[in-house]
mmCIF file of C-alpha atoms in Angstrom:
data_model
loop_
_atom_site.group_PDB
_atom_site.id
_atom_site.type_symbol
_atom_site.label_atom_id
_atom_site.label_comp_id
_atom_site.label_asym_id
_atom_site.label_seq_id
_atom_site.Cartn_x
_atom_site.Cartn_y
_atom_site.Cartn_z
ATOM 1 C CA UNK E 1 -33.849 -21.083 -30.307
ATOM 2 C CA UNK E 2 -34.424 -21.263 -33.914
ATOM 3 C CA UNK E 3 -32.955 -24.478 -34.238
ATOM 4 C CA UNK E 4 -35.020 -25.891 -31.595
ATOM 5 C CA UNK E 5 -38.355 -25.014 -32.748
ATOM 6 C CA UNK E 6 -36.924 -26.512 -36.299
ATOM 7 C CA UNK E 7 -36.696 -29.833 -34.348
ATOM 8 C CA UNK E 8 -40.351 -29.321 -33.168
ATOM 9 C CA UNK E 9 -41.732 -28.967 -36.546
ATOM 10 C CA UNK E 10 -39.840 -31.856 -37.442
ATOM 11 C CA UNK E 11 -40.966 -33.749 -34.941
ATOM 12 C CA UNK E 12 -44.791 -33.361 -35.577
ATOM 13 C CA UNK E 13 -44.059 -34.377 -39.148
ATOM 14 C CA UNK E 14 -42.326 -37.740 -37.722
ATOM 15 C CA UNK E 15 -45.408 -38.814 -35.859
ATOM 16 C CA UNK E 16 -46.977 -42.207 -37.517
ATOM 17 C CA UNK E 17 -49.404 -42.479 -34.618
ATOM 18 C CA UNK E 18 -51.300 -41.404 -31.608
ATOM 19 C CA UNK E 19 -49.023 -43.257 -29.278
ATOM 20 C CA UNK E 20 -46.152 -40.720 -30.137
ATOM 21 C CA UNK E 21 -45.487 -38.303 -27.525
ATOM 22 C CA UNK E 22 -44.375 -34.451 -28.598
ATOM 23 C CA UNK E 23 -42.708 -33.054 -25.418
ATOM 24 C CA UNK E 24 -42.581 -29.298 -25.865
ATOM 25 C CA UNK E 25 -39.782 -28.238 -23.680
ATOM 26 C CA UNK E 26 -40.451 -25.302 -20.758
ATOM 27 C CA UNK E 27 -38.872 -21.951 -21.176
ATOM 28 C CA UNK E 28 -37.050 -22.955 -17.826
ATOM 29 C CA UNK E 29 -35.301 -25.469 -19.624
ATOM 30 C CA UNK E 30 -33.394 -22.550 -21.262
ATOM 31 C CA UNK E 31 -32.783 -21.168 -18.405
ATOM 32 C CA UNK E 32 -29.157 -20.768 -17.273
ATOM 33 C CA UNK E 33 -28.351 -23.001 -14.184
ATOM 34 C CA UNK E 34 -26.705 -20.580 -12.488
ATOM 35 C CA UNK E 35 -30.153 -18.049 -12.482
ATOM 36 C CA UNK E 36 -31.156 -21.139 -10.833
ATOM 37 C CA UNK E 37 -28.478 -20.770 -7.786
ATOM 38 C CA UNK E 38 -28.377 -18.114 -4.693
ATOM 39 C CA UNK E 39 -25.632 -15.744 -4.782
ATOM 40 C CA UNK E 40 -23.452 -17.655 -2.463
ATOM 41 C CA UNK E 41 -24.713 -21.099 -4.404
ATOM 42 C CA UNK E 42 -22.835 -19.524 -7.587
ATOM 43 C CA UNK E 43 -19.987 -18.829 -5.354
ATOM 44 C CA UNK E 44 -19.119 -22.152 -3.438
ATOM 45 C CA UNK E 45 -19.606 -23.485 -6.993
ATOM 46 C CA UNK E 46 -17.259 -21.502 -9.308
ATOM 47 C CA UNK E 47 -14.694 -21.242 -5.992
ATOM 48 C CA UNK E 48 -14.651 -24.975 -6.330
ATOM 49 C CA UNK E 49 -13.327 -25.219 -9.981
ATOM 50 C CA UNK E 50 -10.475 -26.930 -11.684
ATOM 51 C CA UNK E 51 -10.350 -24.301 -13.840
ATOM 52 C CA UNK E 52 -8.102 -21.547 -13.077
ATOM 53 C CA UNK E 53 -10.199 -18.614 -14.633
ATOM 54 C CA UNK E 54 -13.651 -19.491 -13.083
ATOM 55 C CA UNK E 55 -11.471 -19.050 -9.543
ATOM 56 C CA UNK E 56 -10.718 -15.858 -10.737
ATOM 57 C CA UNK E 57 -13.738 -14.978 -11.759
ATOM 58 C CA UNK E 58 -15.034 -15.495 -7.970
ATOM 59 C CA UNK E 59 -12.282 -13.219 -7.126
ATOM 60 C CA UNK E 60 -13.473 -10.323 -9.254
ATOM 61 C CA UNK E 61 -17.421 -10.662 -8.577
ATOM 62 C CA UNK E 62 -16.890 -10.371 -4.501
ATOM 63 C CA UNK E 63 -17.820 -7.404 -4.331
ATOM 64 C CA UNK E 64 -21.325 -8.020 -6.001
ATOM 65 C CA UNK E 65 -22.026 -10.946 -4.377
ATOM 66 C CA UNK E 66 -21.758 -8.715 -1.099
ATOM 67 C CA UNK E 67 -24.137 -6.392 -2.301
ATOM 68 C CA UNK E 68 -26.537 -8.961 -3.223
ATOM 69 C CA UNK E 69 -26.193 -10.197 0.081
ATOM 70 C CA UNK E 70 -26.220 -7.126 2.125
ATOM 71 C CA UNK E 71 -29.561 -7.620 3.987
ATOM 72 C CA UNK E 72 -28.467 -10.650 5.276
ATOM 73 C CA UNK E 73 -25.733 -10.225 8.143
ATOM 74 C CA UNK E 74 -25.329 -14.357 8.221
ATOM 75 C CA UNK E 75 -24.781 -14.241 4.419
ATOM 76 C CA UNK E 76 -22.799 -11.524 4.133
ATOM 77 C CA UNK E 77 -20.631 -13.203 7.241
ATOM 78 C CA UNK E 78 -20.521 -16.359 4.840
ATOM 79 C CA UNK E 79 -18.910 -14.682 2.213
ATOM 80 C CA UNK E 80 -16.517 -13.308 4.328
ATOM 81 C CA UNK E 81 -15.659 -16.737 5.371
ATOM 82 C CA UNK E 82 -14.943 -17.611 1.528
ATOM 83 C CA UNK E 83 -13.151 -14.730 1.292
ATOM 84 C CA UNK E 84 -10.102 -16.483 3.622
ATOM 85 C CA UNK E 85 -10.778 -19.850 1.919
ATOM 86 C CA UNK E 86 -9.965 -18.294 -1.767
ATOM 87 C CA UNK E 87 -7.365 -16.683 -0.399
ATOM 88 C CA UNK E 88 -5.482 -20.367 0.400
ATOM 89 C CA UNK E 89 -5.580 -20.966 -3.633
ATOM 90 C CA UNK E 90 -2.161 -22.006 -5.132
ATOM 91 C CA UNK E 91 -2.549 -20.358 -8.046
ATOM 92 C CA UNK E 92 -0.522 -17.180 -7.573
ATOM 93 C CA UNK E 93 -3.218 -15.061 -10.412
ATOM 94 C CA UNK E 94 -6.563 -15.954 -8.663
ATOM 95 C CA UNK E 95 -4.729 -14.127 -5.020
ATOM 96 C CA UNK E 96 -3.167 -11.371 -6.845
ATOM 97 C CA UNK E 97 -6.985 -11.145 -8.452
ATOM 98 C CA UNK E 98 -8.563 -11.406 -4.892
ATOM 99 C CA UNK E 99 -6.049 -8.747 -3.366
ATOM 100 C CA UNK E 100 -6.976 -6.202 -6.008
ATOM 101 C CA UNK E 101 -10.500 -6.296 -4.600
ATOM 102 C CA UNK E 102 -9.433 -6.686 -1.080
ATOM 103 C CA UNK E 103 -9.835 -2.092 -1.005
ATOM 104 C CA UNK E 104 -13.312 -2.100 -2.873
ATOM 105 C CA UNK E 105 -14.274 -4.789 -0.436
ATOM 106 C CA UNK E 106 -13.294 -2.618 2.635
ATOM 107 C CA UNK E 107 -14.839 0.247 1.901
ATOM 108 C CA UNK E 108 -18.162 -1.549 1.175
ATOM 109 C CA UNK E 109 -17.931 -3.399 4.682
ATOM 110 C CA UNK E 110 -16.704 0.392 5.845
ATOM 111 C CA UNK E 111 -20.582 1.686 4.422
ATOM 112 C CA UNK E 112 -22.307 -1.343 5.832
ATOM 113 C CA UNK E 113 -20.543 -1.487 9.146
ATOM 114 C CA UNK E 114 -23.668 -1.703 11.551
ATOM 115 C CA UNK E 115 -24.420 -4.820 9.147
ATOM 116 C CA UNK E 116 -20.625 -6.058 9.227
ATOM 117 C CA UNK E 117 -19.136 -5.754 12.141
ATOM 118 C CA UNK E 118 -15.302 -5.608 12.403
ATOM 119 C CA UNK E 119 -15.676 -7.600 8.603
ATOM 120 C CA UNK E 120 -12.366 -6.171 7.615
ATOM 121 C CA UNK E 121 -9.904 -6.129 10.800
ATOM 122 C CA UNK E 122 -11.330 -9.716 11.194
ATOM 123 C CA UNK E 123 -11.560 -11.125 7.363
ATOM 124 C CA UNK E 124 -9.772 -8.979 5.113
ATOM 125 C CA UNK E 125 -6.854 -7.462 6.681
ATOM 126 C CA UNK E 126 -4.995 -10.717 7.829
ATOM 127 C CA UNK E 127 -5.000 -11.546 4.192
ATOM 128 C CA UNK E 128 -3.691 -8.068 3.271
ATOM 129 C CA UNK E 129 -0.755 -8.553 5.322
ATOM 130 C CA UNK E 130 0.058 -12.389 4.590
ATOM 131 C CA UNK E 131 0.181 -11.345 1.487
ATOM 132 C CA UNK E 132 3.375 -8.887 1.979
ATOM 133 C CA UNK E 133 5.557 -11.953 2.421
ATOM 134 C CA UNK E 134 3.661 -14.499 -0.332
ATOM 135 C CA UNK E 135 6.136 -16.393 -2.887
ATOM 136 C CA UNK E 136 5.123 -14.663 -5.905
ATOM 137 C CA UNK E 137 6.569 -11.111 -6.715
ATOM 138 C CA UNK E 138 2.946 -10.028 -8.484
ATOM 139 C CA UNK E 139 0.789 -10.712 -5.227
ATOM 140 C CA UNK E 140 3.422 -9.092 -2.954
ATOM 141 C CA UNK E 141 3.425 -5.773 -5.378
ATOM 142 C CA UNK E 142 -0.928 -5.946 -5.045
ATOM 143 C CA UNK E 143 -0.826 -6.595 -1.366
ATOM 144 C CA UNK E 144 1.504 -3.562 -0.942
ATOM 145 C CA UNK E 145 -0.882 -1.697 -2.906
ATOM 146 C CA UNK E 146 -3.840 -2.757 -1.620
ATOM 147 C CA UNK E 147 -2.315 -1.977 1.857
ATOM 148 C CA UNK E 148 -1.446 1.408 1.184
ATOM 149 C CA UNK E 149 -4.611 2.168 -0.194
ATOM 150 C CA UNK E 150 -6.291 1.240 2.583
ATOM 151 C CA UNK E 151 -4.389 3.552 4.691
ATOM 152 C CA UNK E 152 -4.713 6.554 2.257
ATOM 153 C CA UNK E 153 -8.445 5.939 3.081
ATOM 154 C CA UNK E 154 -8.241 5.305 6.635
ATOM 155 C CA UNK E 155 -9.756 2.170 6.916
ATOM 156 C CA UNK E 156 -7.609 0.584 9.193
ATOM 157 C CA UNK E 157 -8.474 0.801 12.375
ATOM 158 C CA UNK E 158 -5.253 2.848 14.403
ATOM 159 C CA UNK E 159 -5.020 -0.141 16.568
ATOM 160 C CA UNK E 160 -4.835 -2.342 13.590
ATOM 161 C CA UNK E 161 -2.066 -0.636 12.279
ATOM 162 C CA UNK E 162 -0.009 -1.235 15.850
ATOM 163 C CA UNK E 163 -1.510 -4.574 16.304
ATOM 164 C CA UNK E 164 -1.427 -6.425 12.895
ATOM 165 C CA UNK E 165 0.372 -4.226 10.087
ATOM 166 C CA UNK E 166 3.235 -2.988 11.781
ATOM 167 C CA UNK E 167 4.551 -6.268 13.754
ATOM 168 C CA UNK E 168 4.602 -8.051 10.348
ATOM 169 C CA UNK E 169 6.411 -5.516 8.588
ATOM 170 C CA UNK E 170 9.088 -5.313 11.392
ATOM 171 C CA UNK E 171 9.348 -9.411 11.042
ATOM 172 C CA UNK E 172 10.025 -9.133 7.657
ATOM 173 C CA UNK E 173 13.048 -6.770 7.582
ATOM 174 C CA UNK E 174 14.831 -9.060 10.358
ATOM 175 C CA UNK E 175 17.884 -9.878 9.132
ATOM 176 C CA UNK E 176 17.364 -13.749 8.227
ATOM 177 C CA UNK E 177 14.546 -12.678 6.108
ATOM 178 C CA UNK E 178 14.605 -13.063 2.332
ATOM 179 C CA UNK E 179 16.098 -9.955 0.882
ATOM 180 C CA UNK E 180 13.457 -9.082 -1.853
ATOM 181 C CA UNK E 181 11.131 -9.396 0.725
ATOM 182 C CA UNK E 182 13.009 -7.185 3.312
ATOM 183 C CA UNK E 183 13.807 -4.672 0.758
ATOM 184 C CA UNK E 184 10.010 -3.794 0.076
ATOM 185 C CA UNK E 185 8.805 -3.720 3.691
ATOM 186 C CA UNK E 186 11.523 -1.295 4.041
ATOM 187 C CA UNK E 187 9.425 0.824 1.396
ATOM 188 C CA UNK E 188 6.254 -0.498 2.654
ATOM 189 C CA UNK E 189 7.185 1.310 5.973
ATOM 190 C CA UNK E 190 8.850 4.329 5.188
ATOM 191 C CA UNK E 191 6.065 5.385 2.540
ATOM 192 C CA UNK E 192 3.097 4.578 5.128
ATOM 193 C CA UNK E 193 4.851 6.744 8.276
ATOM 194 C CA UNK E 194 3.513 9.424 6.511
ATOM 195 C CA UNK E 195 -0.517 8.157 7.287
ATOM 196 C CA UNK E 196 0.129 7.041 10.185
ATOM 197 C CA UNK E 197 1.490 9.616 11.689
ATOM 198 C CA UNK E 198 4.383 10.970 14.735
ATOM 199 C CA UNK E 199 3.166 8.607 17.186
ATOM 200 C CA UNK E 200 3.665 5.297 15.739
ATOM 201 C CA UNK E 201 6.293 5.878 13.544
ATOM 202 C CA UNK E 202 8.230 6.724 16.699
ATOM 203 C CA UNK E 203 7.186 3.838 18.474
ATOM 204 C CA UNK E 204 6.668 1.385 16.177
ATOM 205 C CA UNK E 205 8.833 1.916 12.608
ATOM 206 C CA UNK E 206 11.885 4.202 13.546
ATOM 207 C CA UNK E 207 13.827 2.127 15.160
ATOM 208 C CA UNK E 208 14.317 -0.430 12.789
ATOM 209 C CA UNK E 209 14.484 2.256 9.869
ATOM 210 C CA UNK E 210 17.713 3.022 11.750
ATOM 211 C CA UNK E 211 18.776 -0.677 11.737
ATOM 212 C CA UNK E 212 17.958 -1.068 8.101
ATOM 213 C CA UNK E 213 19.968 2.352 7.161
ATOM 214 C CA UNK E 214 22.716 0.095 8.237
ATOM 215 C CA UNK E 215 22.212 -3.291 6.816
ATOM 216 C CA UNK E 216 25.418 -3.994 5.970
ATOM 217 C CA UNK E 217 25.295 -6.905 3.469
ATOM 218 C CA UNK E 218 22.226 -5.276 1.137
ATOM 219 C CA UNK E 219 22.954 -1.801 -0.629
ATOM 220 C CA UNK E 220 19.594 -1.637 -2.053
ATOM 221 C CA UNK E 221 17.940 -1.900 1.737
ATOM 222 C CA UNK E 222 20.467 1.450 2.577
ATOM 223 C CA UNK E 223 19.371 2.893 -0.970
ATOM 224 C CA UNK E 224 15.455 2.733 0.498
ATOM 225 C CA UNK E 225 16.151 4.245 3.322
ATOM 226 C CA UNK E 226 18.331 7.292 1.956
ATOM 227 C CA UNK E 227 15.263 7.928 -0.786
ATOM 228 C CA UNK E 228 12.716 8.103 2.117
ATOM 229 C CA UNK E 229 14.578 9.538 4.687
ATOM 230 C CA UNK E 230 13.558 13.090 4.017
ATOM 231 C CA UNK E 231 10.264 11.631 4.678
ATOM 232 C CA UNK E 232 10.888 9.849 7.705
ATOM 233 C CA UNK E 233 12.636 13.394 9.052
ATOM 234 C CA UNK E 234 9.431 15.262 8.358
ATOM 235 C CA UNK E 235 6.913 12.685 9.822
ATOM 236 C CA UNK E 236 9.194 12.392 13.409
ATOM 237 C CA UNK E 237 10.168 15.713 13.978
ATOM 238 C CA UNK E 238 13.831 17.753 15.261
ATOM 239 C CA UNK E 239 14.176 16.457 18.176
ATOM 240 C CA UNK E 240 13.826 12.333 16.585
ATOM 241 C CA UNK E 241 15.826 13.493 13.535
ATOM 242 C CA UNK E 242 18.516 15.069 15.522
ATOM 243 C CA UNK E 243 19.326 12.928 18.077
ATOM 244 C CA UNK E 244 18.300 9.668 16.097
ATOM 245 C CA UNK E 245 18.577 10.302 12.441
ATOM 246 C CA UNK E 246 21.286 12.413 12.096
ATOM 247 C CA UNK E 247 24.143 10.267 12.407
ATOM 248 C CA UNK E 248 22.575 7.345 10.166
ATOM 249 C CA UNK E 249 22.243 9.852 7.742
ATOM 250 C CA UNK E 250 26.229 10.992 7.997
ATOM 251 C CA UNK E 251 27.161 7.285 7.510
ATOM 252 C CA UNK E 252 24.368 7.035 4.291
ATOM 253 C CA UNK E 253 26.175 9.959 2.790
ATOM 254 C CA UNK E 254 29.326 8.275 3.170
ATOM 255 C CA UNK E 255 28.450 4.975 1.831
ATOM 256 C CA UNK E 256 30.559 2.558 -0.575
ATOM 257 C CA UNK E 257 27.922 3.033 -3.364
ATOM 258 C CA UNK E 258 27.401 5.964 -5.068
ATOM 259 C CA UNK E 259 23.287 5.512 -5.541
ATOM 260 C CA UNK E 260 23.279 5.355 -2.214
ATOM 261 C CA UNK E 261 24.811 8.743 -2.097
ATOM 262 C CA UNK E 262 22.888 10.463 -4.842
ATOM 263 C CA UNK E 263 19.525 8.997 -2.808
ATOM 264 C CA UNK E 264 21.302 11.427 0.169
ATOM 265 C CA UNK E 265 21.928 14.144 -2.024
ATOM 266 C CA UNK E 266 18.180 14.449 -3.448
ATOM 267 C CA UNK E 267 16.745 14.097 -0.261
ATOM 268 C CA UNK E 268 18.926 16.844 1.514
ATOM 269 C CA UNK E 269 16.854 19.568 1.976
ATOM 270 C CA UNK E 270 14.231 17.730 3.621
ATOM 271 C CA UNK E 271 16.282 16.608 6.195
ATOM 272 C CA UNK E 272 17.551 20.156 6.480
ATOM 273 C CA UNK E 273 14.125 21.697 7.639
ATOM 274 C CA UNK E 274 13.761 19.046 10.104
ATOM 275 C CA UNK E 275 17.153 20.545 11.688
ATOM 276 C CA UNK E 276 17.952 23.940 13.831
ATOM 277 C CA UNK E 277 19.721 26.441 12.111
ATOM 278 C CA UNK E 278 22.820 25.646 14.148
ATOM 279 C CA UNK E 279 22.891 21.935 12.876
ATOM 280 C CA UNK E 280 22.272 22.802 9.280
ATOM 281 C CA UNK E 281 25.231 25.248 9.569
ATOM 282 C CA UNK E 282 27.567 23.816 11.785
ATOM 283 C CA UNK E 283 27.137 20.263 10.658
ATOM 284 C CA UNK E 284 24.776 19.760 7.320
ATOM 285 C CA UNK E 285 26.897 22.212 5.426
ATOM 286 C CA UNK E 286 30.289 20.256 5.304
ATOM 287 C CA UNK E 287 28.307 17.135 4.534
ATOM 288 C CA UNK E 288 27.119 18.676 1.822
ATOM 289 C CA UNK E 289 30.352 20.012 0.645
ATOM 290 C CA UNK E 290 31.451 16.548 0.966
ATOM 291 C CA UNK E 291 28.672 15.388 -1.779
ATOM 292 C CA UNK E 292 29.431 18.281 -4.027
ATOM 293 C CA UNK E 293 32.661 17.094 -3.815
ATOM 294 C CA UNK E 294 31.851 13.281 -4.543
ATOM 295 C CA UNK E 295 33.995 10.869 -7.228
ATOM 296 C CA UNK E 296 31.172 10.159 -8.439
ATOM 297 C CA UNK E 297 29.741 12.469 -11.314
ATOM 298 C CA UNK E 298 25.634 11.324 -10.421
ATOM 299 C CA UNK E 299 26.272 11.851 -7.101
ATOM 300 C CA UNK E 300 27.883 15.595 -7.870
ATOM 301 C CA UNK E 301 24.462 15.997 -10.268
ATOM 302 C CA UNK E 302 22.468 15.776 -7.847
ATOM 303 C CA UNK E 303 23.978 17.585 -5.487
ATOM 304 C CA UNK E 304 24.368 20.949 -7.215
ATOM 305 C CA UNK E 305 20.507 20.345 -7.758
ATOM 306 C CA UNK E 306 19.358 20.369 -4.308
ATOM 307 C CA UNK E 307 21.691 23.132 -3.653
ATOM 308 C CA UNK E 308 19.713 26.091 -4.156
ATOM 309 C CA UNK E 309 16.556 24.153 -1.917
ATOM 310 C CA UNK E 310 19.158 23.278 0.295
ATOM 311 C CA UNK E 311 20.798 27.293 0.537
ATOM 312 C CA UNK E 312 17.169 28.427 1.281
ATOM 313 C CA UNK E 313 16.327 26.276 4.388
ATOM 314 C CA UNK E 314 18.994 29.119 6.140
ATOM 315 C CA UNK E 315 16.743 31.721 5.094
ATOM 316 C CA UNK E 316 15.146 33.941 8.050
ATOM 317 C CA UNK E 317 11.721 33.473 8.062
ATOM 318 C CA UNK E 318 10.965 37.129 9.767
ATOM 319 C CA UNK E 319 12.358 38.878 6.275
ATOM 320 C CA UNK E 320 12.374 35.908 3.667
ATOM 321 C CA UNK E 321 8.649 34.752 4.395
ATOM 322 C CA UNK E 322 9.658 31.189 3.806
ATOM 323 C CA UNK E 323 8.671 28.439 6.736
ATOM 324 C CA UNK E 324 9.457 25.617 7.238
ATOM 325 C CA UNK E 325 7.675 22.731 9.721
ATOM 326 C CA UNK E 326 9.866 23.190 13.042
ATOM 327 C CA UNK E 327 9.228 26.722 12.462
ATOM 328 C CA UNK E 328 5.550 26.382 13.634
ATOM 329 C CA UNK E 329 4.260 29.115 11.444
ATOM 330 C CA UNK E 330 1.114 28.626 10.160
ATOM 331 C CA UNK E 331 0.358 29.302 6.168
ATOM 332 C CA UNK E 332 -2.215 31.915 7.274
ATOM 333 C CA UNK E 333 0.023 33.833 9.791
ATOM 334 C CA UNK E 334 2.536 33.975 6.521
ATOM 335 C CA UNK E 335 0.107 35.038 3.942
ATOM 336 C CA UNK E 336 -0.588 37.756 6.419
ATOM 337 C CA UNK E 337 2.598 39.167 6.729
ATOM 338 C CA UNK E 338 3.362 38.481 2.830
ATOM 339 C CA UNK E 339 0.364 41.114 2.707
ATOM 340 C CA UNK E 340 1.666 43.365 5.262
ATOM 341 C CA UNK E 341 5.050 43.256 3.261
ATOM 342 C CA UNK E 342 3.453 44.619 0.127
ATOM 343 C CA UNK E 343 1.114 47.150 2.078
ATOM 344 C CA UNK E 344 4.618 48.715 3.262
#
C-alpha cells in the first residue's frame, strides 16, 4: 500500500499540464479476486487447476464451502456433485486429501439432513468404497479409515452397509483379486463385524471369512483371520462358532507358518468363551496342548501367555463370579451376587 501511494505522489509531481490525467485507483482494486467469487465460484475455479496443491486445497475447504452453502439445498446439491468430480483426479494426494474429509463431510450432511437428503449414501459413500480398491497404498489406508469411522459413528445407513459396503468388500477378497488388496478387506471386514453386528456378519461376511482362513497360496490372508478370529467368535455367537468356526480354527492352529500359529495362540481365549464347556474341554484343551507344545519358540510364548485367560474360561460362574457372553448373565445380576458373596 505504501508503495502505491509513493507512486501517487510521484505522479502529481510528473504532471506538466492540465491534460494529464491522475487516476486514483478504488479500494476494490485491492481487493482479492476471489472475495469477488461465490463459494462454489472459488470452487469450480481452484478444482480446475494445473497445480496440484490448489486441488488439494479444494479438498480440504469442503467442508466450509458446505456450510457457506447450507441454506441453499440446490447449492449444497452442487457441491456434492463436485465432490464425485474431484474424486476422478489422478493425482493420488488430492483423493487421499478428499477421503480424509469424506467423515467430517458426513456428519455435517448427517446435521443438515432435512436440507440434504440421502447426500451421503448417494455422494459420498460410493467414493468411500471405490476407494478400498484404488492403485495407491495411501488412499486405500484413508478410505479404510474413513470407512470405519463412519461406522463407529453410525452413519451408514444398515441397508448401506448390505447394499454397497459389504458386496465390495466380498469382491475384493475373491481369489483373482490383487493380494494387497485382498489382504486388507480381509481386515476391513473382520474389524467392522463388530459395528455391524450378529445379523450381517452371519449373512453377509462369515462365509467368506471361512474361505479366506483357508486361502491357500497367501499366509498373511490366514494370519488376518487367526488375529481377528476371537472377534469374529464373539460377534456370531456358539452356535456359528461351533458348527462353523471351529474347524477353520483347528486347521489355523495347525498351519505351516508359525505367525500364523502365535495369531491362534493370542486369540485363544476368546474363542474359548464363545464355546460350551464340553467343547473347551473335550476339544480346545488338546489344541492347546498342541500350541504349548509348538517347534516354534514365539508360538510356545504366546501360548503360556494366554494360558491362565484360557484356564479361567472353565471356571463355574455360580462360585467363581466370572461370565462370560454365552453365559447370558448380566453385569448387574453379577455385581449382585459379588455383594451377596461378601454379605455371607
Amino acid at each position: 500500500m505504501r508503495s502505491v501511494l509513493m507512486s501517487l505522489i510521484v505522479g502529481v509531481d510528473d504532471c506538466s499540464s492540465e491534460s494529464d490525467v491522475i487516476v486514483v485507483p478504488s479500494a476494490l482494486d485491492f481487493v482479492s479476486q476471489d472475495d469477488m467469487l461465490t463459494p462454489l465460484g472459488r470452487l469450480d475455479k481452484y478444482a480446475a487447476s494445473e497445480n496440484v496443491f490448489n486441488r488439494q486445497m479444494v479438498a480440504r475447504s469442503l467442508l466450509d464451502t458446505l456450510r457457506e452453502v447450507c441454506d441453499d439445498e440446490r447449492e449444497c446439491i452442487a457441491v456434492l456433485e463436485r465432490i464425485s468430480r474431484l474424486a476422478d483426479d489422478s493425482e493420488p494426494t488430492v483423493r487421499a486429501e478428499l477421503m480424509e474429509q469424506v467423515p467430517h463431510i458426513a456428519l455435517f450432511c448427517q446435521e443438515n439432513r432435512p436440507a440434504i437428503p440421502y447426500a451421503f449414501s448417494k455422494y459420498l459413500l460410493p467414493i468411500v468404497v471405490r476407494y478400498l480398491a484404488d492403485q495407491n497404498n495411501q488412499v486405500r489406508k484413508t478410505s479404510q479409515a474413513a470407512l470405519l469411522a463412519l461406522l463407529e459413528q453410525e452413519l451408514i445407513e444398515r441397508v448401506d452397509v448390505e447394499t454397497k459396503v459389504c458386496p465390495v468388500l466380498v469382491e475384493l477378497t475373491a481369489p483373482d483379486s490383487n493380494d494387497d488388496v485382498k489382504t486388507e478387506a480381509v481386515a476391513i471386514m473382520c474389524k467392522m463385524a463388530p459395528m455391524v453386528g450378529k445379523d450381517i456378519t452371519e449373512r453377509l461376511i462369515l462365509p467368506r471369512f471361512c474361505e479366506m482362513c483357508c486361502d491357500c497360496r497367501m499366509f498373511h490372508v490366514r494370519k488376518v483371520c487367526a488375529a481377528n478370529f476371537g472377534d469374529i467368535c464373539s460377534v456370531v455367537g456358539q452356535q456359528a462358532t461351533e458348527e462353523m468356526l471351529l474347524p477353520r480354527f483347528f486347521q489355523l492352529c495347525s498351519d505351516n507358518v508359525w505367525g500364523v500359529r502365535k495369531a491362534c495362540a493370542e486369540c485363544f481365549m476368546a474363542v474359548s468363551c464363545a464355546t460350551c464347556q464340553e467343547i473347551r474341554r473335550t476339544k480346545l484343551s488338546a489344541l492347546f496342548i498342541n500350541l504349548i507344545s509348538d517347534p516354534s519358540r514365539w508360538v510356545r510364548q504366546a501360548a503360556f501367555q494366554s494360558l491362565g485367560p484360557f484356564i479361567s474360561t472353565f471356571a463355574n460362574p455360580s462360585s467363581s463370579g466370572q461370565y462370560f457372553k454365552e453365559e447370558n448373565k448380566s453385569s448387574e445380576d453379577t455385581s449382585v451376587e459379588d455383594k451377596n458373596r461378601k454379605l455371607s
